[in-house]
Amino acid sequence: MSLVAQILDGNRVRDQIKGECRPRAEAFFRHAGRQPGLAVVLVGENPASQVYVRNKTKTAGETGIYSETITPDPTVTTEELLHLVHSLNAREEIDGILVQLPLPPHIDSQKILLAVLPEKDVDGFHPYNMGLLATSRPGLRPCTPAGVIEMLRRNEIPMSGKSAVVIGRSTIVGKPMALLLLEENATVTVCHSKTPNLPQVCRGADILVAAIGRPSMVTADFIRPGAVVIDVGINSITERAEAERIFGPDNLASFEKRGSQLVGDVNPRDMARLASAYTPVPGGVGPLTIAMLMRNTIEAAERRTGLC
Ligand code: NAD
């Protein structure tokens, strides 16, 4: 089957969402006399986390959100971090609290995440917010899967009545993704590492979402020709042989230049050949997460002050 696949451009959708955030933040300012406020807590020196946090605070500035980054000493204890979260919960001008994961292993991450006030939980990971999602009530939704829904909506890809298969059941992506697709009236199947006949199940999907964390695991035998494929995975590969297997011997220029390359959970060549529409890696789902975090922060601010 020969198709010209539509590339779902995450940068374009990110810019749209950011463009909508700014006037909302300005309207909030007129209403509340202050900007929406976001506090980011970063513990330790994980380089990827440092980049994510820098991008978050930069995007906050661009969308009219006040932000501050708090970097406790890496030796901070769970109790001390809890104290910090409680103090952020109590600050009126802070609408969103984001604790950057992963936390160092000596910290009880679950305890910390549970301590964030649900109305300020802009990551949408708190069990209260997950419960609101599961019971179809308004609330703060996890950013990455909510971004995927925006991507599908804004590209006018129908979800209602479609068969959707989500690979992955994490609290951050897979589970909320399945619930959000259900909310859109898709018929949803959730797969995971114990699912038998995975390729066969996936071939039943009109919309296939991969959130696994395994480079290029989803290959041609998983994709029904004409399916919409959303690749949430972000993996870095450093082995030349693996790059050659994934990208082909003639497409290694980018890998050769850097000695590594980002790749999703779906084989990019198979996806481009078989899907009717797909998200590339990078430039697909990735850019949406931060934009949705900004939207959640503004939404939290509006709710907290009775604006919505
Ligand atoms: P996770 O490790 O918490 O969950 C992975 C899921 O994949 C699990 O539910 C597991 O059951 C399933 N799985 C693992 N091996 C499998 C197999 N062989 N067959 C079927 N299922 C299998 O990961 P996560 O946090 O959900 O992230 C998944 C991917 O999405 C990662 O690559 C991560 O980097 C990426 N991610 C991207 C963004 C973004 O902004 N684009 C945000 C979050 C996560």
Short mmCIF file of C-alpha atoms and ligand atoms in Angstrom, two decimals:
data_model
loop_
_atom_site.label_atom_id
_atom_site.label_comp_id
_atom_site.label_asym_id
_atom_site.label_seq_id
_atom_site.Cartn_x
_atom_site.Cartn_y
_atom_site.Cartn_z
CA MET A 1 0.00 0.00 0.00
CA SER A 2 1.46 3.34 -0.98
CA LEU A 3 0.46 6.38 1.04
CA VAL A 4 1.74 9.88 1.43
CA ALA A 5 1.74 10.08 5.20
CA GLN A 6 0.80 13.30 6.96
CA ILE A 7 3.55 14.34 9.38
CA LEU A 8 1.99 15.62 12.60
CA ASP A 9 4.13 18.63 13.44
CA GLY A 10 4.51 19.05 17.21
CA ASN A 11 6.34 22.36 16.91
CA ARG A 12 3.40 23.92 15.06
CA VAL A 13 0.86 22.69 17.65
CA ARG A 14 3.16 23.77 20.49
CA ASP A 15 3.32 27.28 19.03
CA GLN A 16 -0.48 27.39 18.71
CA ILE A 17 -0.93 26.36 22.36
CA LYS A 18 1.71 28.82 23.55
CA GLY A 19 0.04 31.54 21.46
CA GLU A 20 -3.24 30.84 23.26
CA CYS A 21 -1.59 30.86 26.69
CA ARG A 22 -0.26 34.41 26.55
CA PRO A 23 -3.60 36.27 26.22
CA ARG A 24 -5.06 33.97 28.89
CA ALA A 25 -2.18 34.81 31.25
CA GLU A 26 -2.75 38.52 30.49
CA ALA A 27 -6.47 38.20 31.20
CA PHE A 28 -5.57 36.47 34.47
CA PHE A 29 -3.25 39.35 35.34
CA ARG A 30 -6.08 41.85 34.78
CA HIS A 31 -8.35 39.74 37.00
CA ALA A 32 -5.94 38.84 39.81
CA GLY A 33 -3.34 41.63 39.67
CA ARG A 34 -0.53 39.10 39.30
CA GLN A 35 0.80 36.56 36.80
CA PRO A 36 0.01 32.87 37.07
CA GLY A 37 2.86 31.38 39.14
CA LEU A 38 4.82 28.15 38.66
CA ALA A 39 7.39 26.71 41.09
CA VAL A 40 9.75 24.04 39.80
CA VAL A 41 11.69 21.93 42.28
CA LEU A 42 14.88 20.39 40.92
CA VAL A 43 16.98 18.13 43.12
CA GLY A 44 20.36 16.83 41.97
CA GLU A 45 22.41 17.28 38.85
CA ASN A 46 20.76 15.02 36.28
CA PRO A 47 21.75 16.80 33.02
CA ALA A 48 18.52 15.86 31.19
CA SER A 49 16.43 17.20 34.12
CA GLN A 50 18.44 20.43 34.10
CA VAL A 51 17.69 20.93 30.38
CA TYR A 52 13.97 20.16 30.90
CA VAL A 53 13.73 22.61 33.79
CA ARG A 54 15.52 25.37 31.85
CA ASN A 55 13.11 24.86 28.96
CA LYS A 56 10.13 24.96 31.30
CA THR A 57 11.10 28.24 32.94
CA LYS A 58 12.02 29.78 29.56
CA THR A 59 8.63 28.79 28.11
CA ALA A 60 6.91 30.13 31.22
CA GLY A 61 8.51 33.53 30.58
CA GLU A 62 7.38 33.47 26.95
CA THR A 63 3.77 32.74 27.91
CA GLY A 64 3.38 35.36 30.65
CA ILE A 65 3.83 33.01 33.60
CA TYR A 66 5.95 33.89 36.62
CA SER A 67 8.26 31.01 37.47
CA GLU A 68 10.90 30.17 40.00
CA THR A 69 13.22 27.20 40.21
CA ILE A 70 14.13 25.89 43.63
CA THR A 71 17.23 23.71 43.79
CA PRO A 72 17.60 22.16 47.24
CA ASP A 73 20.93 20.61 48.13
CA PRO A 74 21.20 17.06 46.65
CA THR A 75 21.54 15.72 50.21
CA VAL A 76 18.05 17.05 51.10
CA THR A 77 15.96 14.51 53.04
CA THR A 78 12.39 13.44 52.28
CA GLU A 79 11.24 15.35 55.37
CA GLU A 80 12.98 18.56 54.28
CA LEU A 81 11.57 18.25 50.78
CA LEU A 82 8.10 17.68 52.22
CA HIS A 83 8.51 20.86 54.21
CA LEU A 84 9.43 22.72 51.01
CA VAL A 85 6.37 21.35 49.17
CA HIS A 86 4.12 22.37 52.09
CA SER A 87 5.54 25.88 52.02
CA LEU A 88 4.84 26.10 48.25
CA ASN A 89 1.33 24.75 48.84
CA ALA A 90 0.77 27.65 51.25
CA ARG A 91 2.00 30.41 48.92
CA GLU A 92 -0.94 32.24 47.39
CA GLU A 93 0.94 33.45 44.29
CA ILE A 94 2.12 29.95 43.34
CA ASP A 95 -0.55 28.19 41.26
CA GLY A 96 1.49 25.26 40.01
CA ILE A 97 4.11 23.07 41.66
CA LEU A 98 6.24 20.75 39.61
CA VAL A 99 8.70 18.38 41.22
CA GLN A 100 11.09 17.32 38.48
CA LEU A 101 11.50 13.54 38.28
CA PRO A 102 13.48 11.45 38.83
CA LEU A 103 14.28 12.41 42.42
CA PRO A 104 17.47 10.95 43.92
CA PRO A 105 16.97 7.36 45.16
CA HIS A 106 17.20 8.31 48.86
CA ILE A 107 14.01 10.40 48.52
CA ASP A 108 10.55 8.83 48.82
CA SER A 109 9.15 10.18 45.52
CA GLN A 110 5.61 8.93 46.15
CA LYS A 111 5.44 10.76 49.47
CA ILE A 112 6.60 13.98 47.81
CA LEU A 113 4.18 13.76 44.88
CA LEU A 114 1.29 13.01 47.24
CA ALA A 115 2.12 16.13 49.26
CA VAL A 116 1.54 18.49 46.34
CA LEU A 117 -1.86 20.14 46.72
CA PRO A 118 -4.04 18.61 43.95
CA GLU A 119 -5.21 22.08 42.82
CA LYS A 120 -1.52 22.98 42.21
CA ASP A 121 -0.53 19.61 40.69
CA VAL A 122 0.16 20.89 37.16
CA ASP A 123 1.76 17.57 36.15
CA GLY A 124 -1.61 15.91 36.80
CA PHE A 125 0.02 12.89 38.50
CA HIS A 126 -1.67 13.19 41.92
CA PRO A 127 -4.14 10.34 42.62
CA TYR A 128 -6.86 12.96 43.15
CA ASN A 129 -6.39 14.34 39.65
CA MET A 130 -6.07 10.84 38.19
CA GLY A 131 -9.37 10.06 39.94
CA LEU A 132 -11.02 13.13 38.38
CA LEU A 133 -9.82 11.95 34.98
CA ALA A 134 -11.03 8.38 35.57
CA THR A 135 -14.47 9.67 36.58
CA SER A 136 -14.73 12.17 33.68
CA ARG A 137 -14.64 15.26 35.88
CA PRO A 138 -12.78 18.45 34.95
CA GLY A 139 -9.28 18.64 36.41
CA LEU A 140 -5.59 18.95 35.63
CA ARG A 141 -4.59 16.32 33.07
CA PRO A 142 -1.10 14.80 32.62
CA CYS A 143 0.70 16.97 30.08
CA THR A 144 2.08 14.46 27.57
CA PRO A 145 -1.11 12.48 26.89
CA ALA A 146 -3.18 15.68 26.96
CA GLY A 147 -0.76 17.03 24.33
CA VAL A 148 -1.40 13.97 22.16
CA ILE A 149 -5.14 14.64 22.25
CA GLU A 150 -4.50 18.28 21.22
CA MET A 151 -2.31 17.04 18.38
CA LEU A 152 -5.06 14.73 17.10
CA ARG A 153 -7.83 17.33 17.53
CA ARG A 154 -5.94 20.14 15.84
CA ASN A 155 -5.10 17.91 12.90
CA GLU A 156 -8.78 16.95 12.66
CA ILE A 157 -8.06 13.28 13.16
CA PRO A 158 -11.30 11.64 14.29
CA MET A 159 -11.15 9.65 17.53
CA SER A 160 -14.83 8.93 18.17
CA GLY A 161 -15.71 5.36 17.27
CA LYS A 162 -12.13 4.56 16.30
CA SER A 163 -10.14 1.66 17.61
CA ALA A 164 -7.17 2.95 19.65
CA VAL A 165 -4.36 0.79 20.99
CA VAL A 166 -2.00 2.24 23.62
CA ILE A 167 1.25 0.37 24.29
CA GLY A 168 2.41 1.22 27.82
CA ARG A 169 0.50 1.60 31.09
CA SER A 170 2.57 4.09 33.07
CA THR A 171 0.88 6.69 35.26
CA ILE A 172 2.66 9.42 33.33
CA VAL A 173 1.68 8.42 29.80
CA GLY A 174 -0.02 5.08 29.05
CA LYS A 175 -2.85 4.99 31.58
CA PRO A 176 -3.98 8.62 31.28
CA MET A 177 -3.60 8.34 27.49
CA ALA A 178 -6.05 5.43 27.47
CA LEU A 179 -8.52 7.34 29.68
CA LEU A 180 -8.30 10.48 27.53
CA LEU A 181 -8.90 8.49 24.34
CA LEU A 182 -11.87 6.83 26.04
CA GLU A 183 -13.17 10.30 26.86
CA GLU A 184 -12.99 11.03 23.12
CA ASN A 185 -15.19 7.95 22.51
CA ALA A 186 -12.47 5.77 21.06
CA THR A 187 -12.60 2.02 21.77
CA VAL A 188 -9.39 1.61 23.71
CA THR A 189 -7.07 -1.35 24.27
CA VAL A 190 -4.13 -0.97 26.66
CA CYS A 191 -1.11 -3.21 26.04
CA HIS A 192 2.00 -3.75 28.16
CA SER A 193 5.00 -5.99 28.61
CA LYS A 194 2.82 -9.02 29.42
CA THR A 195 0.43 -8.67 26.47
CA PRO A 196 0.54 -11.74 24.19
CA ASN A 197 0.41 -11.34 20.40
CA LEU A 198 1.29 -7.66 20.64
CA PRO A 199 1.81 -7.05 16.89
CA GLN A 200 -1.54 -8.65 16.11
CA VAL A 201 -3.37 -6.55 18.73
CA CYS A 202 -1.69 -3.40 17.44
CA ARG A 203 -2.64 -4.17 13.85
CA GLY A 204 -6.27 -3.73 14.94
CA ALA A 205 -5.64 -0.06 15.73
CA ASP A 206 -6.92 2.93 13.77
CA ILE A 207 -4.87 4.99 16.22
CA LEU A 208 -1.72 3.40 17.65
CA VAL A 209 0.07 5.13 20.53
CA ALA A 210 3.50 3.82 21.57
CA ALA A 211 4.74 4.86 25.04
CA ILE A 212 7.22 2.12 25.85
CA GLY A 213 10.76 3.48 26.10
CA ARG A 214 12.32 0.90 23.74
CA PRO A 215 13.99 2.22 20.60
CA SER A 216 12.18 1.28 17.42
CA MET A 217 10.38 -1.68 19.01
CA VAL A 218 7.22 -1.12 16.98
CA THR A 219 7.86 -2.30 13.44
CA ALA A 220 5.87 -2.85 10.24
CA ASP A 221 4.08 -5.93 11.59
CA PHE A 222 2.43 -3.75 14.32
CA ILE A 223 1.02 -1.12 11.95
CA ARG A 224 -2.16 -1.48 9.95
CA PRO A 225 -1.68 0.37 6.63
CA GLY A 226 -3.44 3.71 6.96
CA ALA A 227 -3.33 3.83 10.78
CA VAL A 228 -2.49 7.01 12.67
CA VAL A 229 0.68 6.39 14.68
CA ILE A 230 1.68 8.47 17.70
CA ASP A 231 5.22 7.84 18.89
CA VAL A 232 5.67 9.12 22.45
CA GLY A 233 9.03 7.38 22.98
CA ILE A 234 12.23 9.37 23.36
CA ASN A 235 15.31 7.15 23.36
CA SER A 236 18.93 7.97 22.67
CA ILE A 237 20.93 5.36 20.77
CA THR A 238 24.72 5.30 20.64
CA GLU A 239 25.48 2.03 18.79
CA ARG A 240 26.20 2.34 15.09
CA ALA A 241 24.74 -1.11 14.30
CA GLU A 242 21.49 -0.14 15.99
CA ALA A 243 21.36 3.16 14.11
CA GLU A 244 21.88 1.26 10.86
CA ARG A 245 19.11 -1.21 11.70
CA ILE A 246 16.69 1.62 12.49
CA PHE A 247 17.52 4.29 9.93
CA GLY A 248 19.12 2.19 7.15
CA PRO A 249 22.71 2.35 5.88
CA ASP A 250 22.05 5.45 3.75
CA ASN A 251 20.59 7.59 6.55
CA LEU A 252 23.37 7.68 9.09
CA ALA A 253 24.70 11.22 8.51
CA SER A 254 23.02 12.61 11.62
CA PHE A 255 24.22 9.69 13.78
CA GLU A 256 27.79 9.94 12.41
CA LYS A 257 27.87 13.67 13.19
CA ARG A 258 26.86 13.35 16.85
CA GLY A 259 27.73 9.77 17.74
CA SER A 260 24.19 9.36 19.04
CA GLN A 261 20.66 9.90 17.83
CA LEU A 262 17.18 10.31 19.25
CA VAL A 263 14.72 7.66 18.21
CA GLY A 264 11.15 6.92 19.18
CA ASP A 265 9.52 3.61 20.07
CA VAL A 266 8.37 3.15 16.46
CA ASN A 267 10.61 2.36 13.52
CA PRO A 268 10.62 5.66 11.61
CA ARG A 269 10.88 4.09 8.16
CA ASP A 270 8.03 1.62 8.73
CA MET A 271 5.88 4.35 10.23
CA ALA A 272 6.44 6.74 7.31
CA ARG A 273 5.73 3.95 4.83
CA LEU A 274 2.56 2.56 6.40
CA ALA A 275 0.82 5.23 8.50
CA SER A 276 -1.66 7.76 7.10
CA ALA A 277 -0.39 10.25 9.71
CA TYR A 278 2.36 10.05 12.32
CA THR A 279 4.39 12.02 14.84
CA PRO A 280 8.12 12.17 14.07
CA VAL A 281 10.83 11.89 16.74
CA PRO A 282 12.07 14.49 17.46
CA GLY A 283 9.50 17.17 16.65
CA GLY A 284 6.27 15.25 17.30
CA VAL A 285 4.91 14.67 20.80
CA GLY A 286 8.02 16.01 22.59
CA PRO A 287 7.38 19.74 22.08
CA LEU A 288 3.78 19.49 23.30
CA THR A 289 4.51 18.48 26.89
CA ILE A 290 5.92 21.84 28.01
CA ALA A 291 3.19 23.77 26.19
CA MET A 292 0.55 21.72 28.03
CA LEU A 293 2.34 22.39 31.33
CA MET A 294 1.90 26.12 30.69
CA ARG A 295 -1.76 25.61 29.87
CA ASN A 296 -2.22 23.60 33.08
CA THR A 297 -0.52 26.34 35.13
CA ILE A 298 -2.86 28.98 33.73
CA GLU A 299 -5.84 26.71 34.24
CA ALA A 300 -4.80 26.07 37.85
CA ALA A 301 -4.48 29.83 38.40
CA GLU A 302 -7.90 30.48 36.86
CA ARG A 303 -9.56 27.76 38.96
CA ARG A 304 -7.89 28.89 42.18
CA THR A 305 -9.14 32.43 41.72
CA GLY A 306 -12.62 31.50 40.50
CA LEU A 307 -12.00 32.67 36.92
CA CYS A 308 -13.15 29.35 35.46
P1 NAD B 1 7.64 3.59 31.71
O1 NAD B 1 8.93 2.83 31.72
O2 NAD B 1 7.10 4.10 32.99
O3 NAD B 1 6.51 2.65 31.08
C1 NAD B 1 6.77 1.88 29.94
C2 NAD B 1 5.58 1.00 29.65
O4 NAD B 1 5.90 0.23 28.50
C3 NAD B 1 5.24 0.02 30.77
O5 NAD B 1 3.86 0.14 31.08
C4 NAD B 1 5.55 -1.36 30.21
O6 NAD B 1 4.58 -2.33 30.55
C5 NAD B 1 5.52 -1.12 28.71
N1 NAD B 1 6.49 -2.00 28.07
C6 NAD B 1 7.81 -2.14 28.34
N2 NAD B 1 8.35 -3.08 27.55
C7 NAD B 1 7.37 -3.55 26.76
C8 NAD B 1 7.30 -4.53 25.75
N3 NAD B 1 8.37 -5.22 25.38
N4 NAD B 1 6.11 -4.74 25.15
C9 NAD B 1 5.01 -4.03 25.51
N5 NAD B 1 5.02 -3.08 26.46
C10 NAD B 1 6.18 -2.84 27.08
O7 NAD B 1 7.81 4.74 30.63
P2 NAD B 1 6.98 6.10 30.41
O8 NAD B 1 7.31 7.10 31.44
O9 NAD B 1 5.53 5.78 30.16
O10 NAD B 1 7.63 6.59 29.04
C11 NAD B 1 7.53 5.84 27.85
C12 NAD B 1 8.34 6.52 26.77
O11 NAD B 1 7.80 7.81 26.53
C13 NAD B 1 9.82 6.74 27.12
O12 NAD B 1 10.59 6.62 25.94
C14 NAD B 1 9.85 8.18 27.59
O13 NAD B 1 11.11 8.79 27.39
C15 NAD B 1 8.81 8.80 26.69
N6 NAD B 1 8.20 10.00 27.24
C16 NAD B 1 8.11 11.06 26.41
C17 NAD B 1 7.53 12.22 26.86
C18 NAD B 1 7.42 13.39 25.92
O14 NAD B 1 7.35 14.52 26.35
N7 NAD B 1 7.38 13.13 24.61
C19 NAD B 1 7.03 12.32 28.16
C20 NAD B 1 7.09 11.20 28.99
C21 NAD B 1 7.67 10.04 28.50
#
